[in-house]
Each structure stands twice: as structure tokens, then as C-alpha cells.
PDB file of N, CA, C and O in Angstrom:
ATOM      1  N   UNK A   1       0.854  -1.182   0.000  1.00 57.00           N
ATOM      2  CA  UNK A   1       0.000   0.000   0.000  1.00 57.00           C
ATOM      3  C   UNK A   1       0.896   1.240   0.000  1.00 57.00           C
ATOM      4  O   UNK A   1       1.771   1.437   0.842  1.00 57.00           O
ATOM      5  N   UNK A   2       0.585   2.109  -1.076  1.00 57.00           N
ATOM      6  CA  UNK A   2       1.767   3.088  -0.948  1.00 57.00           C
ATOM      7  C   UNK A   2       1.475   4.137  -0.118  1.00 57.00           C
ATOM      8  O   UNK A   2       2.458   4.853   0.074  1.00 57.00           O
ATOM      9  N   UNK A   3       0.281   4.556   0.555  1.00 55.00           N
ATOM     10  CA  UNK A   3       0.080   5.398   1.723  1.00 55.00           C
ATOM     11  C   UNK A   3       0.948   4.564   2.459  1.00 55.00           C
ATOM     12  O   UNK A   3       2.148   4.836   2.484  1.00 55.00           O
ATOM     13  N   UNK A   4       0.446   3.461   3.139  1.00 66.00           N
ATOM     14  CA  UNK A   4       1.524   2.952   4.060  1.00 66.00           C
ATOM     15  C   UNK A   4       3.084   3.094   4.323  1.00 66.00           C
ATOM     16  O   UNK A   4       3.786   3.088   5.334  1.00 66.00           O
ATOM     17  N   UNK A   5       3.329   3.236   2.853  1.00 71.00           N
ATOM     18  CA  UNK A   5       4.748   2.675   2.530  1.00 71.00           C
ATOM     19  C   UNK A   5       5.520   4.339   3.171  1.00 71.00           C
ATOM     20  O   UNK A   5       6.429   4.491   3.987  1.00 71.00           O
ATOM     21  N   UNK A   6       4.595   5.521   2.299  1.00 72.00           N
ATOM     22  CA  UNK A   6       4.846   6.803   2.612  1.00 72.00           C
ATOM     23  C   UNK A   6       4.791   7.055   4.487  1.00 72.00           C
ATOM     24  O   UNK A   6       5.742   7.416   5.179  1.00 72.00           O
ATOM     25  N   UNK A   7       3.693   6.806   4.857  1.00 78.00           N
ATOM     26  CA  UNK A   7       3.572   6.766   6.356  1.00 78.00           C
ATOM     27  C   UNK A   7       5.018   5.990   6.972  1.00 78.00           C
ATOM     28  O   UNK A   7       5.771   6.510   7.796  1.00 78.00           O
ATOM     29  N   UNK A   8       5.126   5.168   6.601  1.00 82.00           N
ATOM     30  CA  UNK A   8       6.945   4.536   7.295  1.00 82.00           C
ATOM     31  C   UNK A   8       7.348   4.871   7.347  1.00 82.00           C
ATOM     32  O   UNK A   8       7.795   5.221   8.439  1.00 82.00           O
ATOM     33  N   UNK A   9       7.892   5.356   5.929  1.00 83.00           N
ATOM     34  CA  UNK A   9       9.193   6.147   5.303  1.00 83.00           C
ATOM     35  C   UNK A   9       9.317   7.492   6.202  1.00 83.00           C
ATOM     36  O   UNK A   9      10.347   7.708   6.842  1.00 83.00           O
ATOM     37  N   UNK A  10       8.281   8.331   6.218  1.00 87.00           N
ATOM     38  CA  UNK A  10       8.140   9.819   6.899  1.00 87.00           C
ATOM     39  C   UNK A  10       8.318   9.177   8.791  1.00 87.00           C
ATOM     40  O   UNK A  10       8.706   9.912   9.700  1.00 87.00           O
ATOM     41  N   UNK A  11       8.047   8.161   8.917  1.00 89.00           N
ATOM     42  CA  UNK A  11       8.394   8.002  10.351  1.00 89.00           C
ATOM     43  C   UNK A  11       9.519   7.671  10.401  1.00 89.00           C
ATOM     44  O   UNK A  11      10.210   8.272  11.223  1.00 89.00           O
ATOM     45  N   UNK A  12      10.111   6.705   9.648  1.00 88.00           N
ATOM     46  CA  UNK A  12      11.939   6.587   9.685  1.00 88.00           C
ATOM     47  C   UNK A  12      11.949   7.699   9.643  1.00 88.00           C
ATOM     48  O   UNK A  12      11.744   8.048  10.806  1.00 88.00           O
ATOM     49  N   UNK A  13      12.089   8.792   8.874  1.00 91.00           N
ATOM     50  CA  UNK A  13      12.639   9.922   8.490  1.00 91.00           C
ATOM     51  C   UNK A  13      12.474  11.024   9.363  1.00 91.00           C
ATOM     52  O   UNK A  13      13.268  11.945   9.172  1.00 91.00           O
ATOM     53  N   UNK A  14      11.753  11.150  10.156  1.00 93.00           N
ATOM     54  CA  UNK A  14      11.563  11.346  11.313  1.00 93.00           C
ATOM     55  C   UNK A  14      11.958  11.189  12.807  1.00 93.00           C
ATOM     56  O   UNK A  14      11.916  12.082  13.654  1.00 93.00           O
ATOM     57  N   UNK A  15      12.401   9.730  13.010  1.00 92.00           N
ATOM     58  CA  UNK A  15      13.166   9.463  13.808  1.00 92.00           C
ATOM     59  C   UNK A  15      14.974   9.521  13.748  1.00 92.00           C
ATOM     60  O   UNK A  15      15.796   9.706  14.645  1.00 92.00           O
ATOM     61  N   UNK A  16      15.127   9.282  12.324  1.00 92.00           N
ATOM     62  CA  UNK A  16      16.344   9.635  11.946  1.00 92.00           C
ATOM     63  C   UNK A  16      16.531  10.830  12.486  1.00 92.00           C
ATOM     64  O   UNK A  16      17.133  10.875  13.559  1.00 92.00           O
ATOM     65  N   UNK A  17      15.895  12.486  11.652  1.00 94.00           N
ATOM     66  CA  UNK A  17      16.217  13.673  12.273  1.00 94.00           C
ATOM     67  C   UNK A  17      16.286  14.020  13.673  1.00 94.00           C
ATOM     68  O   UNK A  17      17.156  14.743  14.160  1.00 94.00           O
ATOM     69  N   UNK A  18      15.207  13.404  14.386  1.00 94.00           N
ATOM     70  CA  UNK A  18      15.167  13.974  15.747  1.00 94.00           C
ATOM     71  C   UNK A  18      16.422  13.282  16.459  1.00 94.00           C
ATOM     72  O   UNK A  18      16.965  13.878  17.390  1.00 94.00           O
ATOM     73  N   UNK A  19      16.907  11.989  16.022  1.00 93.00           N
ATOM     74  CA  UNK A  19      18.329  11.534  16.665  1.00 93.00           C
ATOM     75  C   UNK A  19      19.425  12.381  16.000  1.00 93.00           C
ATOM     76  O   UNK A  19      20.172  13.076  16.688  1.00 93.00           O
ATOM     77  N   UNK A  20      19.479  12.348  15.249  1.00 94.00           N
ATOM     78  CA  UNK A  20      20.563  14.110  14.662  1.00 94.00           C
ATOM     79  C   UNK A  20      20.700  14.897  15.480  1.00 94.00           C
ATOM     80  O   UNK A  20      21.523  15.156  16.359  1.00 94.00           O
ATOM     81  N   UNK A  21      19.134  15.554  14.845  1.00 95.00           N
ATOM     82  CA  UNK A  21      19.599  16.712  16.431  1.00 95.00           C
ATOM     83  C   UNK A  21      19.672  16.513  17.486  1.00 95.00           C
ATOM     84  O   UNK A  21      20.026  17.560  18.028  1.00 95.00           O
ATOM     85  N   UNK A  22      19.494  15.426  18.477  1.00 95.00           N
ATOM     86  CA  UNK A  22      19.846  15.430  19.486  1.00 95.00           C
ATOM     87  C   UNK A  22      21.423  15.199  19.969  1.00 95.00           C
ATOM     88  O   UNK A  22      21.968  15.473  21.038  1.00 95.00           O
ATOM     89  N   UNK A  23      21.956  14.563  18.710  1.00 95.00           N
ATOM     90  CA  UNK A  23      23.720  14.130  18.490  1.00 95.00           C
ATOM     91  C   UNK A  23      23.761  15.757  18.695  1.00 95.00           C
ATOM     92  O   UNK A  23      23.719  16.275  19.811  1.00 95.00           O
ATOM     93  N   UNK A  24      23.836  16.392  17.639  1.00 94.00           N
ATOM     94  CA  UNK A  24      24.479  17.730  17.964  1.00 94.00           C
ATOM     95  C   UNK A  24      23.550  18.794  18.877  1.00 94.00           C
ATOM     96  O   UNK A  24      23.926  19.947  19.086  1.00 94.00           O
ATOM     97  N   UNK A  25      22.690  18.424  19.226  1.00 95.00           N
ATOM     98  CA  UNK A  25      22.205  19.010  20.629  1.00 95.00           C
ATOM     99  C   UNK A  25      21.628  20.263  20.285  1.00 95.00           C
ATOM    100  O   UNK A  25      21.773  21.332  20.878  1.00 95.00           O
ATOM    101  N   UNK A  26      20.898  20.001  19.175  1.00 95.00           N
ATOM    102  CA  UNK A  26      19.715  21.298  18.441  1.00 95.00           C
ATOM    103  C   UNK A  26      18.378  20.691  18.972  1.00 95.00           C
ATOM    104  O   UNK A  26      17.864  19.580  18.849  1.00 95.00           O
ATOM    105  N   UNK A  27      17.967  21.976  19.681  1.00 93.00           N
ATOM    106  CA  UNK A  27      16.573  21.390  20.489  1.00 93.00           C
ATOM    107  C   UNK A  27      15.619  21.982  19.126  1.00 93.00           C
ATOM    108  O   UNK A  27      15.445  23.200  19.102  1.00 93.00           O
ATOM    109  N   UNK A  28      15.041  21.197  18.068  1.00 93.00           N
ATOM    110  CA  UNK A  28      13.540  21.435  17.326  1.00 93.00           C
ATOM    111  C   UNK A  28      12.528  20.371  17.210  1.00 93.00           C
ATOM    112  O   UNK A  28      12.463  19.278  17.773  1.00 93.00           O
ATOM    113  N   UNK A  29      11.742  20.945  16.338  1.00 95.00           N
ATOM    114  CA  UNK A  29      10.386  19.856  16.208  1.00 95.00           C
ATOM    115  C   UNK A  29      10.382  19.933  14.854  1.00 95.00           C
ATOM    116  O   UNK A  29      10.282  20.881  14.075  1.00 95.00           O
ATOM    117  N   UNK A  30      10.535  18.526  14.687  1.00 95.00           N
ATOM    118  CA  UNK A  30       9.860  17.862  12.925  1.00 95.00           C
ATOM    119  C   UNK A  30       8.393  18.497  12.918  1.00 95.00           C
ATOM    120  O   UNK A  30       7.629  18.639  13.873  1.00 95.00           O
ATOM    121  N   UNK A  31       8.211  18.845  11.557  1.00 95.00           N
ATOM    122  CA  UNK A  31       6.956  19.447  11.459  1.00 95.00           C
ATOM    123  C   UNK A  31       6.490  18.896  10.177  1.00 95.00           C
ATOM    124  O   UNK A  31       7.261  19.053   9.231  1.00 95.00           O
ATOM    125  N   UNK A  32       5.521  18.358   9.983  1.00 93.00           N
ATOM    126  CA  UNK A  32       5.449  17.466   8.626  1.00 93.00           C
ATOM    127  C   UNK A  32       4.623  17.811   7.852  1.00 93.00           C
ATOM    128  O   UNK A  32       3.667  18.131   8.558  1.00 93.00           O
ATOM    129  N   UNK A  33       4.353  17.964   6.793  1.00 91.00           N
ATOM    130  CA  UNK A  33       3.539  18.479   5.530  1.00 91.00           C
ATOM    131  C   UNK A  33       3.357  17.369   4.183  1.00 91.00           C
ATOM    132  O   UNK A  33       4.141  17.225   3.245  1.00 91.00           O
ATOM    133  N   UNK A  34       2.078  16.665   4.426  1.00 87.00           N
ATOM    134  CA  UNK A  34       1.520  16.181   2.846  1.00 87.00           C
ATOM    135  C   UNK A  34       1.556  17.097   1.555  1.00 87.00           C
ATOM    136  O   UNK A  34       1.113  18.238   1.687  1.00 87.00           O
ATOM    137  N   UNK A  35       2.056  16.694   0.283  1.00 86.00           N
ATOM    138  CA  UNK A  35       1.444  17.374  -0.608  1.00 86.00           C
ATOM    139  C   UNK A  35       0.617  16.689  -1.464  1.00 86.00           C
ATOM    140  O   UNK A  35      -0.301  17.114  -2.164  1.00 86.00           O
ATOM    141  N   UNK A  36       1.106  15.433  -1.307  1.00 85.00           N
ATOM    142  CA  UNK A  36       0.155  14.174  -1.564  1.00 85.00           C
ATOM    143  C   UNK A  36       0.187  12.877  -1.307  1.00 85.00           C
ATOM    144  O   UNK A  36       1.228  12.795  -0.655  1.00 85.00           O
ATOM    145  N   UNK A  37      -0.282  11.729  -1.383  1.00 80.00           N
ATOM    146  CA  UNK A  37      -0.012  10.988  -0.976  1.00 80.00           C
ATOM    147  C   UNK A  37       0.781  10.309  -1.094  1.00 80.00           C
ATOM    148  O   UNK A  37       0.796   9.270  -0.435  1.00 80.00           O
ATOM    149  N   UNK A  38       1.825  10.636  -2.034  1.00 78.00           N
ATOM    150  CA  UNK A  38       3.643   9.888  -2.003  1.00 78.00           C
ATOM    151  C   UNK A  38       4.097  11.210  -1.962  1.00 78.00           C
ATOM    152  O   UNK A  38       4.685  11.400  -3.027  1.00 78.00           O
ATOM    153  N   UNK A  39       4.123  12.188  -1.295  1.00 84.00           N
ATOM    154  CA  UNK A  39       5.250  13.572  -0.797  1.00 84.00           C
ATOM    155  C   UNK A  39       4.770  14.032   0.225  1.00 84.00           C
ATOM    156  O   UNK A  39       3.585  14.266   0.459  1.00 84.00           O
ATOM    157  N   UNK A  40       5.703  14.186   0.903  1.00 87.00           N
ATOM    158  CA  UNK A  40       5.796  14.284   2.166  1.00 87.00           C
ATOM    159  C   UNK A  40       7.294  15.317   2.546  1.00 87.00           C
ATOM    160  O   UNK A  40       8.462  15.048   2.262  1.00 87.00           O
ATOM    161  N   UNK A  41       6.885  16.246   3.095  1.00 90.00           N
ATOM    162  CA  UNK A  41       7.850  17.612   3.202  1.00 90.00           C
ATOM    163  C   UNK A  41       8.145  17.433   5.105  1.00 90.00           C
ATOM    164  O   UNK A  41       7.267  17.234   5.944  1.00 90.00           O
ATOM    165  N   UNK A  42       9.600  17.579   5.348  1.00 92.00           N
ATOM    166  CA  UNK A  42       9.933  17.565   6.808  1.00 92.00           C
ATOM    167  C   UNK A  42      10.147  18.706   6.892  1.00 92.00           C
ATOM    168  O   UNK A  42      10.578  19.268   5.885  1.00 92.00           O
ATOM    169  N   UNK A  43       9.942  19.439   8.048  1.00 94.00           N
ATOM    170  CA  UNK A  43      10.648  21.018   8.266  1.00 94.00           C
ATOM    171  C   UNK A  43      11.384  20.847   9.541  1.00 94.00           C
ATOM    172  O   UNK A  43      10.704  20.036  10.170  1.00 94.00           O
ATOM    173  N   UNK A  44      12.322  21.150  10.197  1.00 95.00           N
ATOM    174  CA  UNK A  44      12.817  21.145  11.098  1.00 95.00           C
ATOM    175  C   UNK A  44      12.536  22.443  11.584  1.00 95.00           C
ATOM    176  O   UNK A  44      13.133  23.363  11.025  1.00 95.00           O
ATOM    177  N   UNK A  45      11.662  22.751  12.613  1.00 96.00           N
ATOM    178  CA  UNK A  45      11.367  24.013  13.444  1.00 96.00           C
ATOM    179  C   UNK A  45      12.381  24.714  14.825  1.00 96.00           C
ATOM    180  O   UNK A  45      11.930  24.827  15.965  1.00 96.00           O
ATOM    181  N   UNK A  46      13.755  25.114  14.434  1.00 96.00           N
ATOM    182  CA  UNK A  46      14.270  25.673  15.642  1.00 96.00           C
ATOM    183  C   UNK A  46      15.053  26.984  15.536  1.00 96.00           C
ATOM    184  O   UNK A  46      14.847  27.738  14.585  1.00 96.00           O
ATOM    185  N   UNK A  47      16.098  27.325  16.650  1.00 96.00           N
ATOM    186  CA  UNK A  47      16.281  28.548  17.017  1.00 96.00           C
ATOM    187  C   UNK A  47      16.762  28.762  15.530  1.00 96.00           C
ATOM    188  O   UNK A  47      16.898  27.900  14.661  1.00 96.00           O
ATOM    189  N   UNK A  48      17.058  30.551  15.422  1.00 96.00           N
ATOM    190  CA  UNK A  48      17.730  30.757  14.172  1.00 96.00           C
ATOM    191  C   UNK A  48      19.600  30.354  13.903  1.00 96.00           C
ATOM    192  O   UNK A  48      20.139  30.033  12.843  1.00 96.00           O
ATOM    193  N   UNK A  49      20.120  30.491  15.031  1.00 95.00           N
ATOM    194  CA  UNK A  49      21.650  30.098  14.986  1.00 95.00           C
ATOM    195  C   UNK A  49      21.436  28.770  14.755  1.00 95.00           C
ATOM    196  O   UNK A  49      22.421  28.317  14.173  1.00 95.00           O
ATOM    197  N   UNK A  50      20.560  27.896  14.952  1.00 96.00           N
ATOM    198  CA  UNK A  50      20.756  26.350  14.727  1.00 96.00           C
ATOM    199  C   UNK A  50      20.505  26.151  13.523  1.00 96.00           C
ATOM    200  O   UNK A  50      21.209  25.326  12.941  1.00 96.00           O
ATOM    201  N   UNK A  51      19.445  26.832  12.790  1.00 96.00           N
ATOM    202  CA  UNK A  51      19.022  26.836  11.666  1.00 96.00           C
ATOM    203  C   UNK A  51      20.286  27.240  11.045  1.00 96.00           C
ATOM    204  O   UNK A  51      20.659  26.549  10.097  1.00 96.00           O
ATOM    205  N   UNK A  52      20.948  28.142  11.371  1.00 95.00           N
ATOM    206  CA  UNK A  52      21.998  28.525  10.256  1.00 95.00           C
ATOM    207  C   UNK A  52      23.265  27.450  10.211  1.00 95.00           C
ATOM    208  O   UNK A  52      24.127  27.135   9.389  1.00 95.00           O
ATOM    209  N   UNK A  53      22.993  27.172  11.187  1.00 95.00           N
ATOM    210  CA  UNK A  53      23.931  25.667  11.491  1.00 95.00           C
ATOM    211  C   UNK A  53      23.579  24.540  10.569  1.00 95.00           C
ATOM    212  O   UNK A  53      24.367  24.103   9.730  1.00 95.00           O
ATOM    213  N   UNK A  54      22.403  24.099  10.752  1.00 94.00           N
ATOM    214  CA  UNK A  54      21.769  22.890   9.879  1.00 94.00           C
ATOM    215  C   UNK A  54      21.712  23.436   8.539  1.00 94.00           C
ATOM    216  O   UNK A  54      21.645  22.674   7.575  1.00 94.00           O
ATOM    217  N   UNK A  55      21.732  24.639   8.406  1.00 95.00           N
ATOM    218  CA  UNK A  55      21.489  24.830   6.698  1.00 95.00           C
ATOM    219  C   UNK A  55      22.899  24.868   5.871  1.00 95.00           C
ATOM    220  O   UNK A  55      23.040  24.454   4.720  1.00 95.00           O
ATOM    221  N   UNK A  56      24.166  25.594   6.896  1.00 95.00           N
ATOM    222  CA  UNK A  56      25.630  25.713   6.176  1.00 95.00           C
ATOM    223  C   UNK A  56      25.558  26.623   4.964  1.00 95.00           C
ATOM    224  O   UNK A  56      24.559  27.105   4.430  1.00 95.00           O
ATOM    225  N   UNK A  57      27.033  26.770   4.600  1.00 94.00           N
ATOM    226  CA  UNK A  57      26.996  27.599   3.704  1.00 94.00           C
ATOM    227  C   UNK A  57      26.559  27.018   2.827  1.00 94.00           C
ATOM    228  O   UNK A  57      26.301  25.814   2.821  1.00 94.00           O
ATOM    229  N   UNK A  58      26.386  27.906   1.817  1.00 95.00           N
ATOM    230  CA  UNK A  58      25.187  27.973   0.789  1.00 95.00           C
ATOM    231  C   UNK A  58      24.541  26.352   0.585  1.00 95.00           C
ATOM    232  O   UNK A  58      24.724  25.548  -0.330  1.00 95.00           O
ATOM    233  N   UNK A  59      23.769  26.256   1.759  1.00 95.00           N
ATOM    234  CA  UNK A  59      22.946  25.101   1.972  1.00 95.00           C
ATOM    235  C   UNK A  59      23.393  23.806   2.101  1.00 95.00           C
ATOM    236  O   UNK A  59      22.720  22.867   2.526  1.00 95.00           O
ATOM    237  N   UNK A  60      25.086  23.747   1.551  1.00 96.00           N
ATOM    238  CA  UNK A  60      25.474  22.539   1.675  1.00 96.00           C
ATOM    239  C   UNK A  60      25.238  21.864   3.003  1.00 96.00           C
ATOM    240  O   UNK A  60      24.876  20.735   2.673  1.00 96.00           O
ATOM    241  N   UNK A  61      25.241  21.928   4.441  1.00 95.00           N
ATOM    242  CA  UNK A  61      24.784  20.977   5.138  1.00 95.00           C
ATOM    243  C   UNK A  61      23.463  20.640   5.172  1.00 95.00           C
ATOM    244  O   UNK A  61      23.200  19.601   5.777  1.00 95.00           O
ATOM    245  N   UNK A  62      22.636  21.199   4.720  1.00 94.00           N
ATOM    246  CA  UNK A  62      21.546  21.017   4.424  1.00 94.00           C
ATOM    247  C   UNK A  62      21.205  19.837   3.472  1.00 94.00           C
ATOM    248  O   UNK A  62      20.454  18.925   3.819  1.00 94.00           O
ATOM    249  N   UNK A  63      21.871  19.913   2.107  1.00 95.00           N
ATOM    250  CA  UNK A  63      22.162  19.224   1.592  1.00 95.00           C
ATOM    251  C   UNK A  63      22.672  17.804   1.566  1.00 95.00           C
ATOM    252  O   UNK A  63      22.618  16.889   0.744  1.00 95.00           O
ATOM    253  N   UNK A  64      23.181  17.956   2.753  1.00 95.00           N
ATOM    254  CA  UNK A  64      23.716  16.841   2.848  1.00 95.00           C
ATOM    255  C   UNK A  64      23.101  15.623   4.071  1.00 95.00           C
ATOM    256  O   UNK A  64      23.150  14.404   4.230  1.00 95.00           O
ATOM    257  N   UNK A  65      22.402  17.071   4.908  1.00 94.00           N
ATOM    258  CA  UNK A  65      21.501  16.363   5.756  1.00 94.00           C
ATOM    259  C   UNK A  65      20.309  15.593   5.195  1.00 94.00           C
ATOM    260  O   UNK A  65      19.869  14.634   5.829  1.00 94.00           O
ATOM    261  N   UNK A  66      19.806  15.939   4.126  1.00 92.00           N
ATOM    262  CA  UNK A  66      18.647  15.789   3.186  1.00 92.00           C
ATOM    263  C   UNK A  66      19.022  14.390   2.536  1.00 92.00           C
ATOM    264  O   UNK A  66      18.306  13.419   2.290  1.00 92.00           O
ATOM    265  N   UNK A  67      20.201  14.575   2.364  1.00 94.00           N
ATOM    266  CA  UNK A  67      20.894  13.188   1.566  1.00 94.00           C
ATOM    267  C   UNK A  67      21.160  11.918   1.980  1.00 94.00           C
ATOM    268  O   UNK A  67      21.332  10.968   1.216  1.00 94.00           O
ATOM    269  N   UNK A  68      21.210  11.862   3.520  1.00 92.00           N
ATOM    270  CA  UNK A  68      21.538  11.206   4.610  1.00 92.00           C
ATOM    271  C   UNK A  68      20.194  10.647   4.997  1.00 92.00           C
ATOM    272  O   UNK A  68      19.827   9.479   4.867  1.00 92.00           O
ATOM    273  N   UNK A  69      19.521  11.654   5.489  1.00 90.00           N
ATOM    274  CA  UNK A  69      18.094  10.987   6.105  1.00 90.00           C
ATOM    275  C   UNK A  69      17.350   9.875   5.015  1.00 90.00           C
ATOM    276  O   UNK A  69      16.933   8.721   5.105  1.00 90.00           O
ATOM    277  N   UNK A  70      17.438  10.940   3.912  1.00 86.00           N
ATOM    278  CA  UNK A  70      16.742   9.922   2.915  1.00 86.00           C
ATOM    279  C   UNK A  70      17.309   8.498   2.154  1.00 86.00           C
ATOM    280  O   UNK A  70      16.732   7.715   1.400  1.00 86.00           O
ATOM    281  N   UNK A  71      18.813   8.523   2.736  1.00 88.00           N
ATOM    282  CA  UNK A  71      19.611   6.558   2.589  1.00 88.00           C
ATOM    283  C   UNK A  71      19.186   6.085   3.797  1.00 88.00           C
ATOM    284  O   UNK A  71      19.054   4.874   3.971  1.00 88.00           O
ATOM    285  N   UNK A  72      18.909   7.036   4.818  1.00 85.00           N
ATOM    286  CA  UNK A  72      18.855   5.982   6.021  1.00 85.00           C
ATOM    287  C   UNK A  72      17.506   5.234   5.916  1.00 85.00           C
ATOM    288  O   UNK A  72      17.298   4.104   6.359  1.00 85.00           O
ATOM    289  N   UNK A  73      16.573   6.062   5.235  1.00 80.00           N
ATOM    290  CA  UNK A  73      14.886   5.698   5.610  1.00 80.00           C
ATOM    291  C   UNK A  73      15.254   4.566   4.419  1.00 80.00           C
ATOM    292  O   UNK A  73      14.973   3.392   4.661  1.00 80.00           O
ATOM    293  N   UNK A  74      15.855   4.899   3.185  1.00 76.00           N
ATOM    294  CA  UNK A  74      16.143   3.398   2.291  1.00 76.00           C
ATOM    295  C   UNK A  74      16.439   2.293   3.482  1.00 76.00           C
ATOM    296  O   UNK A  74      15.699   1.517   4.086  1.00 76.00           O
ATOM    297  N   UNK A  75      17.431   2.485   3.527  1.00 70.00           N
ATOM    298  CA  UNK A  75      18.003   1.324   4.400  1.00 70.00           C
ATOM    299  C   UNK A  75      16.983   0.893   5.575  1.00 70.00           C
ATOM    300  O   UNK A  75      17.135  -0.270   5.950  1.00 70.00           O
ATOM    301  N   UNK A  76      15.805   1.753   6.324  1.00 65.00           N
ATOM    302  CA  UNK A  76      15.342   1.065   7.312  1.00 65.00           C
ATOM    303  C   UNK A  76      14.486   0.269   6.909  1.00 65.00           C
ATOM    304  O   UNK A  76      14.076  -0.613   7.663  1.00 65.00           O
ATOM    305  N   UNK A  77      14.000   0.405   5.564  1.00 62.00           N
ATOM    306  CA  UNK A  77      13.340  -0.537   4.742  1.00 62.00           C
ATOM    307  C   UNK A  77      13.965  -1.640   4.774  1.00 62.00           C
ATOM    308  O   UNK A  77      13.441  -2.597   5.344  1.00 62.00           O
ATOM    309  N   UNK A  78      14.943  -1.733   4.307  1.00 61.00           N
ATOM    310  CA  UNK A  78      15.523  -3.163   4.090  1.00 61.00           C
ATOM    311  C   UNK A  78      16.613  -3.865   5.669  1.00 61.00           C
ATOM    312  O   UNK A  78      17.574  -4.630   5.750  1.00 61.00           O
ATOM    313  N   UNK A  79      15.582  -2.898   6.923  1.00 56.00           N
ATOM    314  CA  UNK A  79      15.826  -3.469   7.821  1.00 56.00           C
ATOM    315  C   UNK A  79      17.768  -3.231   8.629  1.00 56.00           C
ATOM    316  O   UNK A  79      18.488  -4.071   9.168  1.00 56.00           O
ATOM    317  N   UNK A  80      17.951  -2.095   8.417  1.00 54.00           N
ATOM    318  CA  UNK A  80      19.033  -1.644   8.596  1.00 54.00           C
ATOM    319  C   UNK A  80      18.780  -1.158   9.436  1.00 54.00           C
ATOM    320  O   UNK A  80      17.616  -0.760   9.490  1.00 54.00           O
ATOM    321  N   UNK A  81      19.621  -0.903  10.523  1.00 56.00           N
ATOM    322  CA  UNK A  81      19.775  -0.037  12.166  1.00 56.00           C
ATOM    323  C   UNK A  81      20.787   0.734  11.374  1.00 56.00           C
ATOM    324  O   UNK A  81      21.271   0.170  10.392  1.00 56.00           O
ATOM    325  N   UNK A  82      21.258   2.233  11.742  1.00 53.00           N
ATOM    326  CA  UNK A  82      21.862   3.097  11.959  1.00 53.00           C
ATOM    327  C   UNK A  82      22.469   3.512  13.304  1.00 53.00           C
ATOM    328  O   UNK A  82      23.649   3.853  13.373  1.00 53.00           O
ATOM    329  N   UNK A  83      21.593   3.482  14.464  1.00 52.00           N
ATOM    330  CA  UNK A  83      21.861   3.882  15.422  1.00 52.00           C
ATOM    331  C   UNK A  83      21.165   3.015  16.859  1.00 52.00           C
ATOM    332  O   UNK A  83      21.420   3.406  17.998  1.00 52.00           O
TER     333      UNK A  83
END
């Protein structure tokens, strides 16, 4: 069922971030947004210095955070621990 499949995925992806930030010790809240039923938008809601932290110069940690979450939620599919 691909609602389902989306509902997982956004909860891996979800739990992934909030263990991030807690590694580097950025207090926010996942904030989640449908646009349909296979997209699914994360926002990370926190202070602005953290934000400028998580975003990096010209977005590259951002980038790369984006890149990360979304192998890990692959991988929790196929039953992979990260952490």
C-alpha cells in the first residue's frame, strides 16, 4: 500500500532527524507536511543560529543532511539499524 509505505518512510525519516539533532544538541520539532499521498515535506522548526547551522553555507549541510536521512529511511526498509 503506498500510503503505508509513505507513512513509514516519513516516520523513519523522522526518527532519523530527531536523533541528529539530538547528536548535535539542536533542540527542534519535525513538522510534517503532505502534498500528496507519495510527498511528504519535513521542516525542522528551531532557534535561528541552529538553523543557520543545519542549513551551512550555501545550503550545503543542508544538503547533505537531506541526503543522509533519505539513505537511512532506504536502508530502514531493508531493515538496517543506523543507530
Amino acid at each position: 500500500n503506498k500510503m503505508t509505505d509513505t507513512a513509514s518512510a516519513t516516520e523513519n525519516a523522522k526518527e532519523y532527524l530527531n536523533k541528529i539533532l539530538s547528536i548535535l544538541e539542536i533542540e527542534g520539532k519535525i513538522l510534517e507536511e503532505s502534498f500528496d499521498e507519495s510527498t511528504v515535506s519535513l521542516r525542522i522548526d528551531c532557534p535561528e543560529n541552529d538553523a543557520r547551522f543545519l542549513i551551512g553555507k550555501h545550503g550545503q549541510t543542508l544538503e547533505y543532511l537531506q541526503f543522509l536521512v533519505r539513505q537511512m529511511s532506504k536502508g530502514a526498509e531493508n531493515s538496517e539499524s543506523f543507530f
